[in-house]
mmCIF file of C-alpha atoms in Angstrom:
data_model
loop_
_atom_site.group_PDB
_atom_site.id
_atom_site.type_symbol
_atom_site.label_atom_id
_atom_site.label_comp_id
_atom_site.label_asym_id
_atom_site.label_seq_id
_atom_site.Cartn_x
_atom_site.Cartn_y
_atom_site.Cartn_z
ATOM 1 C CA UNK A 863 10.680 11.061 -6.371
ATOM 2 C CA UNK A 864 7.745 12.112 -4.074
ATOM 3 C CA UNK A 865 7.579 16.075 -3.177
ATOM 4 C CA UNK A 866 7.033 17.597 -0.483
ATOM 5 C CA UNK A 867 6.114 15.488 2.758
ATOM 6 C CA UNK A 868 3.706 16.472 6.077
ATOM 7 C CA UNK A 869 3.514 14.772 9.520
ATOM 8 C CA UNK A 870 4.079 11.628 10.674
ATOM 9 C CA UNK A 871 0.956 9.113 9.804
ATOM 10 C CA UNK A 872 2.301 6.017 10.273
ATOM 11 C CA UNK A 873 5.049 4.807 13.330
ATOM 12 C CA UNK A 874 6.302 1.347 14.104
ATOM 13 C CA UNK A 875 8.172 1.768 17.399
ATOM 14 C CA UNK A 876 10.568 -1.453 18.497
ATOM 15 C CA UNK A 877 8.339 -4.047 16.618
ATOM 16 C CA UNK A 878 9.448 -7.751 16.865
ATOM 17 C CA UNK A 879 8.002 -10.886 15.543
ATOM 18 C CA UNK A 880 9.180 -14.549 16.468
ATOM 19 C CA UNK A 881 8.406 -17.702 15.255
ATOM 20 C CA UNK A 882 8.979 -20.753 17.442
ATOM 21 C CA UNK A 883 13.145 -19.581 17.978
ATOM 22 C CA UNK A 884 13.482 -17.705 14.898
ATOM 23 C CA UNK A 885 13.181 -14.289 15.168
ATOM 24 C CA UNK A 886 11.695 -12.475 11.933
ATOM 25 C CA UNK A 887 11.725 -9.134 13.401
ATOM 26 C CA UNK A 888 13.642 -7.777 16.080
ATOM 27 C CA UNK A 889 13.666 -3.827 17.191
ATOM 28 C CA UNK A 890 12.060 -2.686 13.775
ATOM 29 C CA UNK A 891 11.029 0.983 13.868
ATOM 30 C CA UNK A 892 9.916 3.456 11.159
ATOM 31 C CA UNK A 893 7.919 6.567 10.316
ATOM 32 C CA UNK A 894 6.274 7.035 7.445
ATOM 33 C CA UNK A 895 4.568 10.602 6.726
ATOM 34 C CA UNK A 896 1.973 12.342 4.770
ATOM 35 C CA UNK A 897 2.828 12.722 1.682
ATOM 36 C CA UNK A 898 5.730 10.278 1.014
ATOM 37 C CA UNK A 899 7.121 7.396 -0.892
ATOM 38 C CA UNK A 900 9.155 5.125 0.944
ATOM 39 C CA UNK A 901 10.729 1.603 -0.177
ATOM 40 C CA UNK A 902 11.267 -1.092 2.109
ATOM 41 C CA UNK A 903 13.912 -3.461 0.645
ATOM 42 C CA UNK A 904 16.633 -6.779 1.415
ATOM 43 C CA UNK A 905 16.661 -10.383 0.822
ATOM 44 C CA UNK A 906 14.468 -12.927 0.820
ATOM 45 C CA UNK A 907 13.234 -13.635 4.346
ATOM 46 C CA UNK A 908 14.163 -10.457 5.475
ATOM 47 C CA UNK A 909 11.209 -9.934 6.819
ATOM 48 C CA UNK A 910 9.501 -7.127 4.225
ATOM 49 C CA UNK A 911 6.305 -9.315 4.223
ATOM 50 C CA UNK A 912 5.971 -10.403 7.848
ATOM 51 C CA UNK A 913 6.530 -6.568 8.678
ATOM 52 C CA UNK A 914 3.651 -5.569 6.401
ATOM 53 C CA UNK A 915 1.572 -7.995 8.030
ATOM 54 C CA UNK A 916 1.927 -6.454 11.766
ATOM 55 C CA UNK A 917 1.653 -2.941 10.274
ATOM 56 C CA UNK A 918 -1.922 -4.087 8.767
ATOM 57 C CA UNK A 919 -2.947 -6.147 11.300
ATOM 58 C CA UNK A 920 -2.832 -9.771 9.859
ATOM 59 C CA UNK A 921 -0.104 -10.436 12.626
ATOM 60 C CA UNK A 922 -0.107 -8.948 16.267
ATOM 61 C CA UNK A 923 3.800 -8.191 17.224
ATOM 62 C CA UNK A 924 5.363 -10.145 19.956
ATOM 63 C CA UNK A 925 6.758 -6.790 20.867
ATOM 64 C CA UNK A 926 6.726 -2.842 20.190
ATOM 65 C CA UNK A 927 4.000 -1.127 18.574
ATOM 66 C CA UNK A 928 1.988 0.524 15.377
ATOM 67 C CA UNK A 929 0.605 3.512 15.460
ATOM 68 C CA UNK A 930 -1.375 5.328 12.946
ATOM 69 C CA UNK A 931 -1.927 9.480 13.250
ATOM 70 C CA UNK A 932 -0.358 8.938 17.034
ATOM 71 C CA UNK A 933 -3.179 6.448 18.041
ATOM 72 C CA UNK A 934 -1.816 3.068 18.984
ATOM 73 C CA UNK A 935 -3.464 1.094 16.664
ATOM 74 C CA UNK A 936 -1.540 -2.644 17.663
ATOM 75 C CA UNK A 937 -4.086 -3.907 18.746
ATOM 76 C CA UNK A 938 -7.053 -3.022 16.074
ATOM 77 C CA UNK A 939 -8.157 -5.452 13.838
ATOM 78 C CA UNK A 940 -7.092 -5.395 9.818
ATOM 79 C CA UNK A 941 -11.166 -4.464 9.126
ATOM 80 C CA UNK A 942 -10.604 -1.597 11.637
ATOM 81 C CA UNK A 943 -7.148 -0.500 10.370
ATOM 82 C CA UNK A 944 -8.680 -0.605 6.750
ATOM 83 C CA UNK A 945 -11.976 2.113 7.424
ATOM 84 C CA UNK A 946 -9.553 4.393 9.330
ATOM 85 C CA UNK A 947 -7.697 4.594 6.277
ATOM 86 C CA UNK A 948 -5.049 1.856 5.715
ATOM 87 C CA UNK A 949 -5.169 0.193 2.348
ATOM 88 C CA UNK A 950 -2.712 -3.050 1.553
ATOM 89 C CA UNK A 951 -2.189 -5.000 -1.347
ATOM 90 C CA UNK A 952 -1.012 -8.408 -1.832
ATOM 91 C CA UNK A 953 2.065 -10.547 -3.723
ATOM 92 C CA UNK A 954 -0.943 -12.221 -4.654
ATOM 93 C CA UNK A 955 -3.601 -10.952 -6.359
ATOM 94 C CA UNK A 956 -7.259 -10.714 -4.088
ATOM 95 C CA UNK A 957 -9.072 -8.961 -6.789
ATOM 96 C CA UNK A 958 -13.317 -9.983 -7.110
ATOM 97 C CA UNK A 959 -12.324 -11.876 -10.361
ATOM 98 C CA UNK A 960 -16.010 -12.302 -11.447
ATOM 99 C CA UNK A 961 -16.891 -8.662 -11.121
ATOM 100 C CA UNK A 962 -16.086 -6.184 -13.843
ATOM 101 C CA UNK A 963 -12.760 -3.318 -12.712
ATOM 102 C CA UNK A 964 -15.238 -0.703 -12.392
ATOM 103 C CA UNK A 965 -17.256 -2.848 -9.805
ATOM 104 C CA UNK A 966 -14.287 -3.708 -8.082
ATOM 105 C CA UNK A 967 -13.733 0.080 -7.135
ATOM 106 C CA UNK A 968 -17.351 0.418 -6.435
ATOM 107 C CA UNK A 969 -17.128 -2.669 -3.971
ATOM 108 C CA UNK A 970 -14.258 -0.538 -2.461
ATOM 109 C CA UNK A 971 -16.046 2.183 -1.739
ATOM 110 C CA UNK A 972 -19.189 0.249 0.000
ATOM 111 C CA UNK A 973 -18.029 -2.487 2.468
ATOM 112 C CA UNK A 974 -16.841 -0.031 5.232
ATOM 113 C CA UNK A 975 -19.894 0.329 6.481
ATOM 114 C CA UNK A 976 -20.547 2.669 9.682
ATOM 115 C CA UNK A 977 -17.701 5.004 11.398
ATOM 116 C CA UNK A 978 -17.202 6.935 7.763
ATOM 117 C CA UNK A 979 -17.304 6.359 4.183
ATOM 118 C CA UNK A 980 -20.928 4.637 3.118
ATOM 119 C CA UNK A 981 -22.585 5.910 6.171
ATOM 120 C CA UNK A 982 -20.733 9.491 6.401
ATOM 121 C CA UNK A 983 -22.057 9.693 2.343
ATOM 122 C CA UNK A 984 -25.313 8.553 3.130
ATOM 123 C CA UNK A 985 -26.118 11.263 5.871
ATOM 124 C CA UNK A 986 -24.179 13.816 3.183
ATOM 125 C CA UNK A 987 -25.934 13.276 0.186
ATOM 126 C CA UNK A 988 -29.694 14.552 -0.290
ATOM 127 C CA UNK A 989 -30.991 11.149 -1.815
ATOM 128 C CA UNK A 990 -29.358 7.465 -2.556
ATOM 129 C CA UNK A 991 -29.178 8.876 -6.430
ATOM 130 C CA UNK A 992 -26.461 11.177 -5.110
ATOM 131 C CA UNK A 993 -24.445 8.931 -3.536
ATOM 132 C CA UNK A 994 -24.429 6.710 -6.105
ATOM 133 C CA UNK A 995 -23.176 8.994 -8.714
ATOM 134 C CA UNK A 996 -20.910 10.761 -6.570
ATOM 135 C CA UNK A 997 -19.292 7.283 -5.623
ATOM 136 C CA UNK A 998 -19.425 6.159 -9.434
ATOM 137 C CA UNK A 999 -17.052 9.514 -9.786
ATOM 138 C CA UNK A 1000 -14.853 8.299 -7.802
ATOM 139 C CA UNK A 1001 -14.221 5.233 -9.287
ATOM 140 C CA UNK A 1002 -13.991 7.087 -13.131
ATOM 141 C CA UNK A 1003 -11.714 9.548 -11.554
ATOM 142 C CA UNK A 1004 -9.508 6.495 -10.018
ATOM 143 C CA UNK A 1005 -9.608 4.719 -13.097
ATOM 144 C CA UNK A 1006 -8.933 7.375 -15.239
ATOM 145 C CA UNK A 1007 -5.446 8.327 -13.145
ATOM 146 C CA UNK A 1008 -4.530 4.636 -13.663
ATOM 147 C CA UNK A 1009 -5.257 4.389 -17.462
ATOM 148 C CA UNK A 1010 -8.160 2.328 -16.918
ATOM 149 C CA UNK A 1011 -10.665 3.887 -18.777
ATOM 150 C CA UNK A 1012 -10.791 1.726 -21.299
ATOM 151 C CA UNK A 1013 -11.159 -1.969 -18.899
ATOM 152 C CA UNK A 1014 -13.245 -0.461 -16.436
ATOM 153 C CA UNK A 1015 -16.506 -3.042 -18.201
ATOM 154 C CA UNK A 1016 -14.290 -6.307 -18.517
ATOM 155 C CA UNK A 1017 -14.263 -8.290 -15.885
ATOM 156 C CA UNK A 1018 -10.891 -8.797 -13.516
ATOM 157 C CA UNK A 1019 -10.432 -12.291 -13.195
ATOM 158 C CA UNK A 1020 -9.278 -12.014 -17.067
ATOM 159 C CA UNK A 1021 -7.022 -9.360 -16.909
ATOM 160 C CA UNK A 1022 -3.414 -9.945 -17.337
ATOM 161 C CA UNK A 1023 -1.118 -9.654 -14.346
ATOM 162 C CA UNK A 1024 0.114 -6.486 -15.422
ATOM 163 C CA UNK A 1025 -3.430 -4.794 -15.853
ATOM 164 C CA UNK A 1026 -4.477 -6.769 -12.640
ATOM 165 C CA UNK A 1027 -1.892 -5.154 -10.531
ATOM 166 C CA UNK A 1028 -2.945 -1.796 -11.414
ATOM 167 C CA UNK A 1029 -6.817 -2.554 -10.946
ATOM 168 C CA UNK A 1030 -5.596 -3.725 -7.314
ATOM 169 C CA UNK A 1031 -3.926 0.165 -6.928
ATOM 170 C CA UNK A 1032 -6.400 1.720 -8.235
ATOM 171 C CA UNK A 1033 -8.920 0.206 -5.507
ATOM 172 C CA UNK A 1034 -6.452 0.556 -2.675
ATOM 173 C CA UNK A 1035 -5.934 4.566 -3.478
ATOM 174 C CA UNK A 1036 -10.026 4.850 -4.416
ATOM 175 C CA UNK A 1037 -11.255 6.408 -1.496
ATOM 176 C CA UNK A 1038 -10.159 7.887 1.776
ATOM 177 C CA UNK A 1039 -6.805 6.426 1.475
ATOM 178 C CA UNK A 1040 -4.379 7.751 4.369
ATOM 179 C CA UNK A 1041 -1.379 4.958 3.969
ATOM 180 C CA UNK A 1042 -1.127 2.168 1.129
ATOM 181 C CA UNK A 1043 0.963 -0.757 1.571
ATOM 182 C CA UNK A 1044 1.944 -2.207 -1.640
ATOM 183 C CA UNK A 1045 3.624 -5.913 -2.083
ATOM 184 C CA UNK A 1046 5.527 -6.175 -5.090
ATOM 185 C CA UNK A 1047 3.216 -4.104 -7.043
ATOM 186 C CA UNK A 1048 5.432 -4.381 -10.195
ATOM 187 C CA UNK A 1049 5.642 -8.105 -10.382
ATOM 188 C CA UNK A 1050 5.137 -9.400 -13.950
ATOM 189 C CA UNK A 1051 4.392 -5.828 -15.469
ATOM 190 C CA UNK A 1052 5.718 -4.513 -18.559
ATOM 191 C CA UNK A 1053 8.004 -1.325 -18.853
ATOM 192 C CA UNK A 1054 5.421 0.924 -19.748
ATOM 193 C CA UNK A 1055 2.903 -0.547 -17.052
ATOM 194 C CA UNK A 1056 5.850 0.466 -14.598
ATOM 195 C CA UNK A 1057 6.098 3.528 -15.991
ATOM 196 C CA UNK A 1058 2.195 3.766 -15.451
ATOM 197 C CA UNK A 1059 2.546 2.598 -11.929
ATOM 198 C CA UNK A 1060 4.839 4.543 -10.672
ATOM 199 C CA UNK A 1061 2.614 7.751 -12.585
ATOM 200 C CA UNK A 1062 -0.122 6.239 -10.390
ATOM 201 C CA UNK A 1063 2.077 5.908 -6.945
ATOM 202 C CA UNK A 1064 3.120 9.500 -7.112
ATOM 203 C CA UNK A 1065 -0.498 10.444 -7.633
ATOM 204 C CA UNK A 1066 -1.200 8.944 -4.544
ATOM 205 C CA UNK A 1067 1.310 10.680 -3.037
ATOM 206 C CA UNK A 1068 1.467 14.311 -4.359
ATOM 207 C CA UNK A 1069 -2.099 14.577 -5.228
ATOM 208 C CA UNK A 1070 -4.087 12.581 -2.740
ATOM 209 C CA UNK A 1071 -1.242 13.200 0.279
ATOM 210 C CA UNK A 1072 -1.141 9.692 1.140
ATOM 211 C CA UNK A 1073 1.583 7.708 2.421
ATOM 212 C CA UNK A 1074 3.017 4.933 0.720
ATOM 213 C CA UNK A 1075 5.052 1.867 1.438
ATOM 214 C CA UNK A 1076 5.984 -0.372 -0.792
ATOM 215 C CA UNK A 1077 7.998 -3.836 -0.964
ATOM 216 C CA UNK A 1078 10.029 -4.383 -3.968
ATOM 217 C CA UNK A 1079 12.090 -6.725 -5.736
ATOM 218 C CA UNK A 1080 12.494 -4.387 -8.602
ATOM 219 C CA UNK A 1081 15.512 -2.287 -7.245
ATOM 220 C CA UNK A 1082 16.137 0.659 -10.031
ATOM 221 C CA UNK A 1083 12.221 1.263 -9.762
ATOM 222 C CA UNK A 1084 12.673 1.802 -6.105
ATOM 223 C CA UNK A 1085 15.696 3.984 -6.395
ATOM 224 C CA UNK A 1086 13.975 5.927 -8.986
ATOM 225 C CA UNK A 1087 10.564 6.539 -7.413
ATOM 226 C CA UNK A 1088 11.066 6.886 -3.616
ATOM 227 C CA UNK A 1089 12.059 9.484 -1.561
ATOM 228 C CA UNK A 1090 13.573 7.305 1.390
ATOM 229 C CA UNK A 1091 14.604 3.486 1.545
ATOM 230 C CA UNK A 1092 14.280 1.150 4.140
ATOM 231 C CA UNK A 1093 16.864 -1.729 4.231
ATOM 232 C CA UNK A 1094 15.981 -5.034 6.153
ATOM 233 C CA UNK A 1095 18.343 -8.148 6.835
ATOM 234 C CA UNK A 1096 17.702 -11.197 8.847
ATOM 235 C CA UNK A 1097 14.911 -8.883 10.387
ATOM 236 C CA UNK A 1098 16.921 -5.879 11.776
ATOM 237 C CA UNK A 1099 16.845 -2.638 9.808
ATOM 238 C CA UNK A 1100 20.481 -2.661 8.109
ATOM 239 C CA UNK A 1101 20.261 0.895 6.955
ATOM 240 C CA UNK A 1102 17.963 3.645 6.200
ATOM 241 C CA UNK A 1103 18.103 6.864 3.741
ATOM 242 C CA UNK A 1104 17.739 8.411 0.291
ATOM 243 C CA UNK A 1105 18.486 5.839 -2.550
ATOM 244 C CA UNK A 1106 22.197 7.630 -3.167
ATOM 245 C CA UNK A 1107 22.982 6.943 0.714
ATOM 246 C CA UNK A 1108 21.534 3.764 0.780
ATOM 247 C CA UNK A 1109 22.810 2.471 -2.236
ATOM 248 C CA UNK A 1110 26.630 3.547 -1.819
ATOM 249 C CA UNK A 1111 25.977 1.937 1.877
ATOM 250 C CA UNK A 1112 28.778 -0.460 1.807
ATOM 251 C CA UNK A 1113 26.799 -3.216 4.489
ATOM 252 C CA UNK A 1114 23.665 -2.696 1.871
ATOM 253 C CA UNK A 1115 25.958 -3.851 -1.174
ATOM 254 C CA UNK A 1116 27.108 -6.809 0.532
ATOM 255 C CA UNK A 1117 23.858 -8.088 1.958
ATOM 256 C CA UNK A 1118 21.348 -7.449 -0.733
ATOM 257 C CA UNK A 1119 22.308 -5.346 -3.994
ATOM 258 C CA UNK A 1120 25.694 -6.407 -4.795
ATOM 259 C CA UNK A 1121 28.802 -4.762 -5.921
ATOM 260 C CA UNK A 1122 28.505 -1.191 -7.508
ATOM 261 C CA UNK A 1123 28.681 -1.462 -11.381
#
């Protein structure tokens, strides 16, 4: 489980989401901080996916708010959310297939454009031969945390899910990473890619002091990796706590993980 944990980085505050008369969220609230792990779990159509989408800004809430570092962000666009630090991936995979892994975390590091990153470098470094290398670092350092030294020249569209999923990591955490939002990240990996990933997730955490929340099926990876869980049903948080609380939570064995063996 994740160490030591700072302030609060990201806050969802009353957030509800309805479509036509179905309500997919309703009074959904959360802090996530510095530092920490966090699992969000339940059943399908719980609403795990349509909450990640108002926290990074595909969806706008039909009430409550986001916040990220105290500012309300609710109203910022996923481009915005994304240079001020907010990195998501996807149950489907949205890596540049046709560009090698190491250009994929290059790519990562260059679209931001103005208000940090590229242009914060540029003014930094004494000459365009600096940035370059130090941003080619970067990427060997992030590759080399993921165990992707040895794919960083083939290209990703290739890759098997497995070794796709971590490529996808490995350019959300790249660079100036402050929260990662990760969708099933261990969908159709192996036991010792798992083992990888969650290597890679606690680097994130511990090392880089980002905050990380993650939806997953897999429920003994959860309980094994994260520091605090997040139970959803029918789009109302059900319960909330460490994995021992939350998984001897009677109303959480009846909705979602079943009787205790």
């Amino acid at each position: 489980m994740s160490g030591t944990t700072g302030g609060p980085v990201l806050e969802a505050a009353g957030v509800g989401v309805r479509f036509g008369g179905i309500r997919a969220l309703d009074g959904v609230g959360m802090t996530l901080r510095a530092g920490e792990v966090c699992g969000l779990i339940g059943p399908n159509g719980a609403g795990k996916t349509t909450f990640f989408d108002v926290v990074s800004g595909i969806r706008r809430p039909d009430e409550g708010r986001v916040l990220l570092d105290g500012e309300d962000i609710t109203r910022r666009s996923p481009v915005w959310r994304a240079r001020h630090g907010m990195r998501r991936t996807f149950q489907r995979q949205q890596l540049f297939g046709q560009l090698t892994v190491a250009d994929n975390l290059l790519v990562a590091q260059e679209w931001r454009g103005g208000g940090g990153g590229l242009a914060a470098d540029l003014l930094a470094a004494p000459t365009r031969r600096t940035y370059e290398r130090r941003r080619r670092e970067r990427a060997s350092s992030m590759l080399h945390a993921c165990g992707l030294d040895a794919l960083a020249g083939e290209y990703a569209g290739a890759l098997p899910v497995g070794q796709a999923r971590m490529v996808e990591l490995a350019r959300a955490g790249v660079e100036g990473a402050r929260v990662v939002l990760l969708d099933e990240p261990a969908s159709g990996m192996t036991d010792d890619e798992i083992c990888q990933l969650k290597s890679v997730i606690r680097h994130l955490s511990d090392q880089q002091g980002c905050a990380v929340l993650l939806v997953e099926h897999n429920v003994a990876f959860v309980m094994d990796l994260c520091s605090r869980i997040v139970v959803l049903d029918l789009g109302t948080v059900l319960a909330e706590g460490t994995p021992a609380a939350v998984r001897a939570d009677p109303a959480v064995r009846d909705a979602y993980l079943g009787p205790a063996g």
